Coordinates of C-alpha atoms and ligand atoms in Angstrom, one line a residue:
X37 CA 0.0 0.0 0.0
X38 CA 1.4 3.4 -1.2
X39 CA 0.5 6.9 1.0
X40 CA -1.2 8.1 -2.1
X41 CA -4.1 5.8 -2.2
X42 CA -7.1 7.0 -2.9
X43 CA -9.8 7.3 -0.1
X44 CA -11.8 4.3 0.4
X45 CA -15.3 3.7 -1.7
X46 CA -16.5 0.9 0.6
X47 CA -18.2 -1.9 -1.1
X48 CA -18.1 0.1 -4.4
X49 CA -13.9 -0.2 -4.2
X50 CA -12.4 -1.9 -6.9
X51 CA -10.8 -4.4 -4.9
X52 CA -14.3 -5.3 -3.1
X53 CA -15.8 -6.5 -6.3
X54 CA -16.4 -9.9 -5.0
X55 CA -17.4 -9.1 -1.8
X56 CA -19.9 -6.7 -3.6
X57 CA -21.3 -9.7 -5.8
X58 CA -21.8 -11.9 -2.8
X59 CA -23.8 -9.3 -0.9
X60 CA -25.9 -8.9 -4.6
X61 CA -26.1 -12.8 -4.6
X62 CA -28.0 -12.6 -0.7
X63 CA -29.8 -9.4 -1.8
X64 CA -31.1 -11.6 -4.5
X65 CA -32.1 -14.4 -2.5
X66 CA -34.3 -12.5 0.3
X67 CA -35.6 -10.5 -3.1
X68 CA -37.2 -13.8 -3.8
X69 CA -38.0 -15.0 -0.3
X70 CA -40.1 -11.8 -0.4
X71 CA -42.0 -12.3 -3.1
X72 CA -43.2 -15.7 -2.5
X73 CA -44.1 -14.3 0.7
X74 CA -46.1 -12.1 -1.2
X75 CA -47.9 -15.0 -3.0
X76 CA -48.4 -17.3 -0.3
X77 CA -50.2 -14.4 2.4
X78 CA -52.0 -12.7 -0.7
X79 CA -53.1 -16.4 -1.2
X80 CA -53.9 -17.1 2.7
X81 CA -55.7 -14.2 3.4
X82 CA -58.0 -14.7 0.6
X83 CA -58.4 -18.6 0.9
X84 CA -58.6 -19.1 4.9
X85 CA -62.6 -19.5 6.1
X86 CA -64.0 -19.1 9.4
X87 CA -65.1 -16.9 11.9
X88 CA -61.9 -17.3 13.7
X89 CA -59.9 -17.0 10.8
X90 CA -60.9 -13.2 9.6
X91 CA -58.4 -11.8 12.1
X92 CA -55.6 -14.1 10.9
X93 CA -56.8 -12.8 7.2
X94 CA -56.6 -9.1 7.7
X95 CA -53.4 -9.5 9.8
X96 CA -52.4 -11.4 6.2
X97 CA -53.8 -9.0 3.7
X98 CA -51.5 -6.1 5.4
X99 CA -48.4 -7.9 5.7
X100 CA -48.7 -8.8 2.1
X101 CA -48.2 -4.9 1.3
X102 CA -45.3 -5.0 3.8
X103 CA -43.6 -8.2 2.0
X104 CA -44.3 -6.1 -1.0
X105 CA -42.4 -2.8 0.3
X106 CA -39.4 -5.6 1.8
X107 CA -39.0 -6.5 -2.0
X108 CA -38.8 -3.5 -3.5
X109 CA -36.0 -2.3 -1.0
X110 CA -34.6 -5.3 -2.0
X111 CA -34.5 -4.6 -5.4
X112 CA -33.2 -1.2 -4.8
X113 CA -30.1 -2.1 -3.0
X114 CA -29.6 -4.6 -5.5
X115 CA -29.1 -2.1 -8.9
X116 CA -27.4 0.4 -6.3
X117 CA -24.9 -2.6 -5.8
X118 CA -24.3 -2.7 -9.9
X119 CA -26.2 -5.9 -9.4
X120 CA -29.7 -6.7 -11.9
X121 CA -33.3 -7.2 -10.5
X122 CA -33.9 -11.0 -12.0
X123 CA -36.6 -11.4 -14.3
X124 CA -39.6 -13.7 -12.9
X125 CA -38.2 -17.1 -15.0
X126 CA -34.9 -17.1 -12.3
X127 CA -37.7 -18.0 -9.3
X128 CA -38.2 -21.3 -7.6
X129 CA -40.7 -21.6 -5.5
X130 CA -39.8 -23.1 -2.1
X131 CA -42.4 -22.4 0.5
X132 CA -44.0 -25.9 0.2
X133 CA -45.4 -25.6 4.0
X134 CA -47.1 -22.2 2.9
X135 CA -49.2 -24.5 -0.1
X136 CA -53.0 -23.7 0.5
X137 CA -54.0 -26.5 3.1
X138 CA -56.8 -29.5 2.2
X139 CA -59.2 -27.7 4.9
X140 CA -59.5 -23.8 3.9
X141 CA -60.8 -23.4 8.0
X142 CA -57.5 -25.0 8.7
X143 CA -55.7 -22.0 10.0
X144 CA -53.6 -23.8 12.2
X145 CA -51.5 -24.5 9.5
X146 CA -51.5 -21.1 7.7
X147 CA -50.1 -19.9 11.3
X148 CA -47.4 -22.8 11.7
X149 CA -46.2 -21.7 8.1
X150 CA -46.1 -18.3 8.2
X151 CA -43.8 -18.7 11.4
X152 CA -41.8 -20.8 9.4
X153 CA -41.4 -18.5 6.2
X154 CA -40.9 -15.9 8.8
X155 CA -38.2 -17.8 10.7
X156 CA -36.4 -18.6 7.3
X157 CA -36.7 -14.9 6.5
X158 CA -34.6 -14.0 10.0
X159 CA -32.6 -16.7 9.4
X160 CA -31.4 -15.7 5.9
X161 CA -31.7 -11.7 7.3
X162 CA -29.4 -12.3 10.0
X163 CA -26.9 -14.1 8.1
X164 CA -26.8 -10.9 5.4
X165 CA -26.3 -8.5 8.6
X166 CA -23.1 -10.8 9.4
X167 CA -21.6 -11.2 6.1
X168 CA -21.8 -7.3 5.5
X169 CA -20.3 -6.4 8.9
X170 CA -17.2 -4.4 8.1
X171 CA -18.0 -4.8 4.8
X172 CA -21.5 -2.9 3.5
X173 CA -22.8 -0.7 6.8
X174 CA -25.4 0.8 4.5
X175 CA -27.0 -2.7 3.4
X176 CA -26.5 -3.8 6.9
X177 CA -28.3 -1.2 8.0
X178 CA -31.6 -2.1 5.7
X179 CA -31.4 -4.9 6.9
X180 CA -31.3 -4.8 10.3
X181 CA -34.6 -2.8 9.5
X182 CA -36.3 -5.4 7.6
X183 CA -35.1 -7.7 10.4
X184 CA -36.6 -6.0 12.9
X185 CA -40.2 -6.5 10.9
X186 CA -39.7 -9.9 10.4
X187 CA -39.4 -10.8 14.2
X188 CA -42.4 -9.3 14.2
X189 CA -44.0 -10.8 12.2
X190 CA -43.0 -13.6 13.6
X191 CA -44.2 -13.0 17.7
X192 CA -47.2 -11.7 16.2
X193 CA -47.9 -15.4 14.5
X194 CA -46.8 -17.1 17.5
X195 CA -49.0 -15.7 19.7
X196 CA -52.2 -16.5 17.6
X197 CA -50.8 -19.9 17.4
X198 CA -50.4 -20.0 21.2
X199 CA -54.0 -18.8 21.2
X200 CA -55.0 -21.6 18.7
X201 CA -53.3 -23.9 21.0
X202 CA -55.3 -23.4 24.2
X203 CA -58.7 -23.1 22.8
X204 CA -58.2 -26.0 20.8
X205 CA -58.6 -25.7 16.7
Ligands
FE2_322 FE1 -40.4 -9.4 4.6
FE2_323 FE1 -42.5 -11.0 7.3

């Protein structure tokens, strides 16, 4: 290292090219965990029956928007990274525990795999926060945000399943 280097860009450095493509490749993955999100509450909170079941749908129809709003900050961070937005024929759908249950009154199971889509989500979330330490504050950052609404998410689920659970289904 000479004294005349240049100040440091960050993640947009030269030399941070492949740190920059790996933190576009996680981008891209919680881009799509997002927006099968999307699907599988839009599709929930339309499907479930029951009187029981209408809170459960509303609390569904407004986290679909928030899914929504996750994705496009996604997406955002992704073209500020150099990276591209994929076009819908790079998905694979992998929320088989979110697939419309045999019984539409059976909410117990829209709860168990919402909790589960959410728990992937913190998973995945947390794992970007610890591969940009150091490396992307400002991505970190977002994330920690989107985080943050995804643990929500979550208690929110797991205390209508606890609910569920005591009153019997
Ligand atoms: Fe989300
Ligand atoms: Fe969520």
């Amino acid at each position: 290292m000479s004294s005349t280097t240049s100040p440091s860009k960050g993640i947009f450095d030269s030399a941070m090219l492949e740190a920059r493509e790996n933190v576009v490749d996680l981008l891209t993955k919680a881009y799509w965990m997002e927006l099968e999100t999307v699907m599988s509450y839009l599709a929930a909170s339309v499907n479930l029956d029951g009187v029981r079941a209408q809170e459960i749908k509303e609390s569904l129809a407004e986290d679909v928007q928030e899914e929504l709003g996750h994705a496009q900050r996604f997406a955002d961070r992704i073209k500020e990274l150099y990276g591209v937005v994929p076009g819908s024929e790079e998905f694979s759908a992998e929320q088989h525990f979110l697939q419309p249950p045999d019984e539409q009154t059976d909410t117990v199971h829209v709860i168990r795999g919402v909790i589960k889509a959410e728990t992937g989500a913190i998973e995945h979330y947390t794992r970007i926060v610890e591969e940009t330490d150091q490396i992307d504050p400002v991505t970190q950052d977002m994330v920690i945000e989107i985080l943050r609404d995804e643990q929500g998410h979550r208690r929110l689920f797991e205390g209508f399943l606890r609910e569920y659970e005591l009153e019997g289904r």
